[in-house]
PDB file of N, CA and C in Angstrom:
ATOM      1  N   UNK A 740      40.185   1.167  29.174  1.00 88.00           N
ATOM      2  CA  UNK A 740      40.557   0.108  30.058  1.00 88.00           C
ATOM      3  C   UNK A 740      40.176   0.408  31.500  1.00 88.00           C
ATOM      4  N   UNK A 741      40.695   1.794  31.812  1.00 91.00           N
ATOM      5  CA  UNK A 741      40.139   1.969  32.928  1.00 91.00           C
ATOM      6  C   UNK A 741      38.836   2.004  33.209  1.00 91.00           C
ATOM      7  N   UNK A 742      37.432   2.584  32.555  1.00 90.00           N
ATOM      8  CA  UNK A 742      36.116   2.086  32.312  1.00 90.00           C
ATOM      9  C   UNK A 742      35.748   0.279  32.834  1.00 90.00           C
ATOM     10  N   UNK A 743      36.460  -0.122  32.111  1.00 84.00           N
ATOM     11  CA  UNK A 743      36.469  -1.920  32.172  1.00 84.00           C
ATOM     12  C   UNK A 743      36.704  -2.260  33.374  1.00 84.00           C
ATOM     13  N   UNK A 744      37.695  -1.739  33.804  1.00 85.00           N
ATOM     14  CA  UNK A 744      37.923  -2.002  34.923  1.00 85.00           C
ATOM     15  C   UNK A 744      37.438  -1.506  36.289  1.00 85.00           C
ATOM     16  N   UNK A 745      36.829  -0.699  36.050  1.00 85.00           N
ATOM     17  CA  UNK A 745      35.829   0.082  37.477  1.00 85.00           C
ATOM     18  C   UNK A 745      34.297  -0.853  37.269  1.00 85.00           C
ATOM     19  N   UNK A 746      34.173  -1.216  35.858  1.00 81.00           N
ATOM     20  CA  UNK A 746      32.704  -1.949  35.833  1.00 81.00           C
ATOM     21  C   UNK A 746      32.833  -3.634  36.439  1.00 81.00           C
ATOM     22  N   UNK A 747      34.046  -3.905  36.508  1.00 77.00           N
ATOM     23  CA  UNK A 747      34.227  -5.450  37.072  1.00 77.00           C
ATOM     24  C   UNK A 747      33.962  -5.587  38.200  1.00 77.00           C
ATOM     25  N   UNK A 748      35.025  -4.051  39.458  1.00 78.00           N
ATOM     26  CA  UNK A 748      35.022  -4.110  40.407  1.00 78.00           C
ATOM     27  C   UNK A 748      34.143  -3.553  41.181  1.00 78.00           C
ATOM     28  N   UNK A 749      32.686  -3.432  40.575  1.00 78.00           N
ATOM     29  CA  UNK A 749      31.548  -2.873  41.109  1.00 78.00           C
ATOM     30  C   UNK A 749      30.327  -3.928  40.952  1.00 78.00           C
ATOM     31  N   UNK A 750      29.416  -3.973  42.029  1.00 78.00           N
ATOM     32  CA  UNK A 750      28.146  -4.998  42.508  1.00 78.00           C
ATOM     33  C   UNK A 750      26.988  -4.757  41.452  1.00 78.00           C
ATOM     34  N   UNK A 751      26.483  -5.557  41.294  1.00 89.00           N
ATOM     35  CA  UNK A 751      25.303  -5.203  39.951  1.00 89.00           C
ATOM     36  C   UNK A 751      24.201  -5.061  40.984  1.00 89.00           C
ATOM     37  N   UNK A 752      23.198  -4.516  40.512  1.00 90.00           N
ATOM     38  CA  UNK A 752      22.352  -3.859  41.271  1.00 90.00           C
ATOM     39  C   UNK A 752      20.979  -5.067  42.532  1.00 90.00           C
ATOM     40  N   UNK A 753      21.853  -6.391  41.754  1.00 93.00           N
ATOM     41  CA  UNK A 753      20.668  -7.415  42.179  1.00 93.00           C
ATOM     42  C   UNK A 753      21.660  -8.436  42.881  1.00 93.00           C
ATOM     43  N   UNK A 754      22.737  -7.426  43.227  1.00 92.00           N
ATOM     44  CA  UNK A 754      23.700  -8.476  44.202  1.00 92.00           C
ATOM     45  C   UNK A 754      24.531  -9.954  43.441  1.00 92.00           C
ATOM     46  N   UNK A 755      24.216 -10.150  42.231  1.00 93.00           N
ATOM     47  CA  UNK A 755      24.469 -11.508  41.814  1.00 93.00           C
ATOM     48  C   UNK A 755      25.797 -10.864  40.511  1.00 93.00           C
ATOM     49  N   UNK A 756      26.822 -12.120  40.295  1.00 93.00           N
ATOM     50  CA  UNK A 756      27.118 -11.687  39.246  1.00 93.00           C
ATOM     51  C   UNK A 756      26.699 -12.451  38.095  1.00 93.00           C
ATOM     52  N   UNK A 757      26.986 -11.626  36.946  1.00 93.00           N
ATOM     53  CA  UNK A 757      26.772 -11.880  35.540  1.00 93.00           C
ATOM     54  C   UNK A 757      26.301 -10.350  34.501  1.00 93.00           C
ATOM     55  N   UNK A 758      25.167 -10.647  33.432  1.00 92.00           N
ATOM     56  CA  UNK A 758      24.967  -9.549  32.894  1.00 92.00           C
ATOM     57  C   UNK A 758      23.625  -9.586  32.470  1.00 92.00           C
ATOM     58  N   UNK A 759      22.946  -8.616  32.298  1.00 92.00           N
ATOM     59  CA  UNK A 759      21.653  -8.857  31.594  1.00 92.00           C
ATOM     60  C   UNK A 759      21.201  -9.175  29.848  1.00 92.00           C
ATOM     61  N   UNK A 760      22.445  -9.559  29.527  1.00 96.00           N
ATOM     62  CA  UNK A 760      22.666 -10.075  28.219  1.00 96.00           C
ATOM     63  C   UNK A 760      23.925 -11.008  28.260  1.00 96.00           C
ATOM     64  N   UNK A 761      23.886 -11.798  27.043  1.00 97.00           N
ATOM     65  CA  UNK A 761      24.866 -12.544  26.700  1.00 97.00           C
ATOM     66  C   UNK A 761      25.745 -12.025  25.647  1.00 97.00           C
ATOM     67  N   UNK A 762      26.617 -11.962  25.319  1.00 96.00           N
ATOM     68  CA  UNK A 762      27.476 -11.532  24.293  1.00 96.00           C
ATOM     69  C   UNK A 762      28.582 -12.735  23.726  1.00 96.00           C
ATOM     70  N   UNK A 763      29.595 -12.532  23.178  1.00 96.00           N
ATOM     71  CA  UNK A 763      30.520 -13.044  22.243  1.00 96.00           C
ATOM     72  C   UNK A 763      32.012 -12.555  22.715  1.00 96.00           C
ATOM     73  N   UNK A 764      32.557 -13.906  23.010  1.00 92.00           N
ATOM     74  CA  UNK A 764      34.160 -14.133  22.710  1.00 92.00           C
ATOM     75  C   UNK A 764      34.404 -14.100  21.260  1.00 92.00           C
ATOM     76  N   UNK A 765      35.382 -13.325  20.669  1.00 93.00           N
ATOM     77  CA  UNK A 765      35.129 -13.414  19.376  1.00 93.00           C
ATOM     78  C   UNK A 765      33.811 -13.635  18.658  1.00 93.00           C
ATOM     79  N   UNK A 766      33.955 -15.401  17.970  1.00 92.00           N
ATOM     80  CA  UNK A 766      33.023 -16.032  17.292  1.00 92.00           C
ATOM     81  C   UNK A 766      31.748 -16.587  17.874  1.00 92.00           C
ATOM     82  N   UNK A 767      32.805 -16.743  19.191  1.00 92.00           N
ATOM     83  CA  UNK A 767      31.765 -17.907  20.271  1.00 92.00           C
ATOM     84  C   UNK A 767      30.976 -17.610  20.741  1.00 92.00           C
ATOM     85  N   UNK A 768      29.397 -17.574  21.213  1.00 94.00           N
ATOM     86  CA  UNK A 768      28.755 -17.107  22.128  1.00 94.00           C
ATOM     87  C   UNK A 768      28.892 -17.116  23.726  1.00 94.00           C
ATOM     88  N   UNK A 769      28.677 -16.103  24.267  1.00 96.00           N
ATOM     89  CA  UNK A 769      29.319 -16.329  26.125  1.00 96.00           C
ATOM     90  C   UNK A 769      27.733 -15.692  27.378  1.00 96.00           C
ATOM     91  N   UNK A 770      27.938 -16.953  27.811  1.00 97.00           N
ATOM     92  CA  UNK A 770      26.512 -16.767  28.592  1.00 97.00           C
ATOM     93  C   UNK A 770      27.128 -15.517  29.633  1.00 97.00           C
ATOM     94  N   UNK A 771      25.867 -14.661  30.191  1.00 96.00           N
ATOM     95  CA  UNK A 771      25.971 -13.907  31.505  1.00 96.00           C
ATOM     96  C   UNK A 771      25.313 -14.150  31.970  1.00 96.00           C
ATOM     97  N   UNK A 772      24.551 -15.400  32.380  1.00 96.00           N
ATOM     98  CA  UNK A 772      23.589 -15.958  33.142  1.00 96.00           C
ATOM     99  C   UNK A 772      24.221 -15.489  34.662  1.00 96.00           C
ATOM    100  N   UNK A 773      22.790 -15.055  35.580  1.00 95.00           N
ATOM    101  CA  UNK A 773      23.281 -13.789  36.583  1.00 95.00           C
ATOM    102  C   UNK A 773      23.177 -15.195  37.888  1.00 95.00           C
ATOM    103  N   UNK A 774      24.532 -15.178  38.412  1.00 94.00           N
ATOM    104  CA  UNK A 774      24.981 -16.361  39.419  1.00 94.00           C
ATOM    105  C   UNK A 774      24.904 -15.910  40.766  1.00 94.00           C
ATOM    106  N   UNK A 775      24.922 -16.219  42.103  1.00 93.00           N
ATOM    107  CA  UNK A 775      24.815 -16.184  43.054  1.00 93.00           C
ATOM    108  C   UNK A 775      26.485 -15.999  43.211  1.00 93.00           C
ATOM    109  N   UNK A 776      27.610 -16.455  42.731  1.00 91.00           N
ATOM    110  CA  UNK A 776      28.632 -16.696  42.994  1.00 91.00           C
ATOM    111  C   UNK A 776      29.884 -16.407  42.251  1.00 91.00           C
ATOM    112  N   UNK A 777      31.057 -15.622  42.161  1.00 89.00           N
ATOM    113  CA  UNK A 777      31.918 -14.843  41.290  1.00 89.00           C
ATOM    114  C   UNK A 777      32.528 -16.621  40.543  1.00 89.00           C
ATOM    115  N   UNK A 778      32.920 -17.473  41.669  1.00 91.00           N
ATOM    116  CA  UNK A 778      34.064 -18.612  41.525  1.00 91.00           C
ATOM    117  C   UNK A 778      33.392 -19.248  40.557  1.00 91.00           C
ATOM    118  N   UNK A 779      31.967 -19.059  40.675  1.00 93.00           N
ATOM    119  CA  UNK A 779      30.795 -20.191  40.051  1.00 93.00           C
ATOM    120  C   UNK A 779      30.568 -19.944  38.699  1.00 93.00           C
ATOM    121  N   UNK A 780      30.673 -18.800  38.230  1.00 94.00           N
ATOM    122  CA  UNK A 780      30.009 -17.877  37.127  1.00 94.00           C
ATOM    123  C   UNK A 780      31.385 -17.374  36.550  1.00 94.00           C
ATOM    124  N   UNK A 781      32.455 -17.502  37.291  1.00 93.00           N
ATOM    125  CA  UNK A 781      34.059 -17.735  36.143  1.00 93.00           C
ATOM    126  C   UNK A 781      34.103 -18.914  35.831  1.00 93.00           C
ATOM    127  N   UNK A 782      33.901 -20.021  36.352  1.00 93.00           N
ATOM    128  CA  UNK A 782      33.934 -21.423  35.931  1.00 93.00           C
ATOM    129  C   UNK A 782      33.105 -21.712  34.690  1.00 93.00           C
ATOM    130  N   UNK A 783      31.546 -21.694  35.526  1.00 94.00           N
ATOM    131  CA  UNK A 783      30.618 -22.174  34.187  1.00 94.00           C
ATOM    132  C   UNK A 783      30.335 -21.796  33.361  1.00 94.00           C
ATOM    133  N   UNK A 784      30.418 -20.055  33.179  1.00 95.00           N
ATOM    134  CA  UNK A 784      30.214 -19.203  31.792  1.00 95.00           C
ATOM    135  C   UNK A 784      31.863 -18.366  31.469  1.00 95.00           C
ATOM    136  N   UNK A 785      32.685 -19.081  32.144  1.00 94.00           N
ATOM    137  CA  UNK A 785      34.286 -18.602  30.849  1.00 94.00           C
ATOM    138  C   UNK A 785      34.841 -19.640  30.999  1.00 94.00           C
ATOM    139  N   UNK A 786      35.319 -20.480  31.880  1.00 92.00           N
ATOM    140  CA  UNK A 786      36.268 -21.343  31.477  1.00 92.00           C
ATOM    141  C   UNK A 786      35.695 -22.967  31.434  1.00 92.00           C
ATOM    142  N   UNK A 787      34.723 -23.076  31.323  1.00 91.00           N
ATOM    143  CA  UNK A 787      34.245 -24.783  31.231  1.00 91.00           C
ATOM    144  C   UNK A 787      34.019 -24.292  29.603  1.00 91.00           C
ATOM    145  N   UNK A 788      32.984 -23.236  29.331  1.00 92.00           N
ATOM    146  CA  UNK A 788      32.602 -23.376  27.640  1.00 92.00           C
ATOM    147  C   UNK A 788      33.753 -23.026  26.738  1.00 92.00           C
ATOM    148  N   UNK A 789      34.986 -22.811  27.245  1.00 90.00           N
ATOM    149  CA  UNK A 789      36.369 -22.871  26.654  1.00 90.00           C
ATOM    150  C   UNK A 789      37.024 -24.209  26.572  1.00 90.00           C
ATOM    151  N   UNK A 790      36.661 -24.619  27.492  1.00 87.00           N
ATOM    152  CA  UNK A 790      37.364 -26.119  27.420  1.00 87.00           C
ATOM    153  C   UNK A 790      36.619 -26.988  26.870  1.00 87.00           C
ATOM    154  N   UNK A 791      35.734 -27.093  26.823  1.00 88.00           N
ATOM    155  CA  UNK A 791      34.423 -27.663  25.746  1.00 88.00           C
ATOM    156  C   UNK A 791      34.125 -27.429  24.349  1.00 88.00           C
ATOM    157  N   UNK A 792      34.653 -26.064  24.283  1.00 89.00           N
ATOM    158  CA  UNK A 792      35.176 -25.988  22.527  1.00 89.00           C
ATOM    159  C   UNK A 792      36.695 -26.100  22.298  1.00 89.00           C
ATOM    160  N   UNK A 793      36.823 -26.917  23.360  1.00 87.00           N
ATOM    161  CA  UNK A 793      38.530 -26.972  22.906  1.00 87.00           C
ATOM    162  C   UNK A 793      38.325 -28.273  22.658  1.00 87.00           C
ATOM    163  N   UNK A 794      37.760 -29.269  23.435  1.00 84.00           N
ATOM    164  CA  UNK A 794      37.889 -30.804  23.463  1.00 84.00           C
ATOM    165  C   UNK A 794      36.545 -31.158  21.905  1.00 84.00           C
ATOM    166  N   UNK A 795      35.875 -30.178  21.506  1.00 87.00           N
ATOM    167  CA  UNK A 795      34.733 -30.068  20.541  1.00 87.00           C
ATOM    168  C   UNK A 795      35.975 -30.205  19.069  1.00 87.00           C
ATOM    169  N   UNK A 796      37.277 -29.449  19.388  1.00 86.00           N
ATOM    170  CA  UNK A 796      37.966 -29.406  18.405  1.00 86.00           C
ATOM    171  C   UNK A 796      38.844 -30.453  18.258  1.00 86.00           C
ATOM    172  N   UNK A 797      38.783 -31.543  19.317  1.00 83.00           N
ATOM    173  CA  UNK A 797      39.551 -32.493  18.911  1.00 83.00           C
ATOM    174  C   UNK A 797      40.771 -32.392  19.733  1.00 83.00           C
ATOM    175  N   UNK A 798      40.435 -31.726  20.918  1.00 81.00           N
ATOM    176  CA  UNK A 798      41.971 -31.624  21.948  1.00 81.00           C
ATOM    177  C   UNK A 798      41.082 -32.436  23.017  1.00 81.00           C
ATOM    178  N   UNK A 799      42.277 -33.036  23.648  1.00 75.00           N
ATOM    179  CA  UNK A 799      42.094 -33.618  24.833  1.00 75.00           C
ATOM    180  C   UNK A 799      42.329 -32.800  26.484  1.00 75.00           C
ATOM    181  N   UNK A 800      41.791 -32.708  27.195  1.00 68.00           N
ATOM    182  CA  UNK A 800      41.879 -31.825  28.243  1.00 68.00           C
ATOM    183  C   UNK A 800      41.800 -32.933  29.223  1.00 68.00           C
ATOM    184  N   UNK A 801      41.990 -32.699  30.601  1.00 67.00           N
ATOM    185  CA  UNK A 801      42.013 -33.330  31.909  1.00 67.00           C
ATOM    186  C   UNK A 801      41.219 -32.313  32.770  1.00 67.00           C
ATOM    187  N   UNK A 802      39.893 -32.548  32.695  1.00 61.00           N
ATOM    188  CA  UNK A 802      39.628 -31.411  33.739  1.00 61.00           C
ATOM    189  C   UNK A 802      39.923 -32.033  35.079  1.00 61.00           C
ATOM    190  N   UNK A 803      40.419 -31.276  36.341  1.00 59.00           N
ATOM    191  CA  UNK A 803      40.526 -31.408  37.789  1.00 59.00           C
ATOM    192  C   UNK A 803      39.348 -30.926  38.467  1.00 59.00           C
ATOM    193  N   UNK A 804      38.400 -31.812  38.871  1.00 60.00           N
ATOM    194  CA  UNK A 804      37.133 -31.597  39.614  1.00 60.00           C
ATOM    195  C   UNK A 804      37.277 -30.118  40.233  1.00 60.00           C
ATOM    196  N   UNK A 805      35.858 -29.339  40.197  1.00 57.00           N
ATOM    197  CA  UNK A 805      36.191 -28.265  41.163  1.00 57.00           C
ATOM    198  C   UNK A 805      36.272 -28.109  42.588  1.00 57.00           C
ATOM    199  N   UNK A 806      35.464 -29.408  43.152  1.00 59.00           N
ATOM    200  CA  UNK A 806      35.930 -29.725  44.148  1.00 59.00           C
ATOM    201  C   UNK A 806      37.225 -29.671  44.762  1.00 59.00           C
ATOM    202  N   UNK A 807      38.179 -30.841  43.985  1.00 59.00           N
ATOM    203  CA  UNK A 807      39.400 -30.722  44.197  1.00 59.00           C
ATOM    204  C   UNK A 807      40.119 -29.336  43.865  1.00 59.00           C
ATOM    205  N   UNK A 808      39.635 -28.583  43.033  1.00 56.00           N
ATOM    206  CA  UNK A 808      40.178 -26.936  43.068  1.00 56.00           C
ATOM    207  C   UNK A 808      39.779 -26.445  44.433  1.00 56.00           C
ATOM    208  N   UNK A 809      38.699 -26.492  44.810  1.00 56.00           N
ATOM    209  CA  UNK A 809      38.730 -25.876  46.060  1.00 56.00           C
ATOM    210  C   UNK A 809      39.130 -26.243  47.331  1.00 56.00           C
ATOM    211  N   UNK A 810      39.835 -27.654  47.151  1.00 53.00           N
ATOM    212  CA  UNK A 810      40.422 -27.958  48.349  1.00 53.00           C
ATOM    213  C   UNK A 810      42.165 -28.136  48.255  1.00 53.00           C
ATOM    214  N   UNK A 811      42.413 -26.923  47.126  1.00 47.00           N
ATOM    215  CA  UNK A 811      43.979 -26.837  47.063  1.00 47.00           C
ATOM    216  C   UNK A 811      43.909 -25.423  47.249  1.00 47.00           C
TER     217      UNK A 811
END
């Protein structure tokens, strides 16, 4: 855990985050497409393709613009 956790809180060598591969939530596939931006690249590669296989399963979600996230 501690490993895990020194590799989060450290800069990848090309300044951007993400990974040079993609890997798997469980079953699911999970992009590391390498982002300019931490807020940007938690949004679009963990929590939008979560909520998209959630509403894929037949749940209803409300997303709140991120806009409006960033102006609360």
């Amino acid at each position: 855990g501690k490993q895990l956790a020194q590799m989060h809180r450290s800069l990848s060598p090309n300044g951007l985050y993400g990974f040079d591969q993609d890997n798997y939530i469980g079953l699911s596939p999970q992009s590391n497409q390498w982002t300019e931006s931490w807020c940007n690249f938690y949004l679009n590669h963990r929590l939008l393709p979560q909520i998209r296989l959630f509403e894929s399963n037949g749940h209803c979600i409300q997303v709140v613009s991120y806009t409006h996230l960033r102006a609360h």
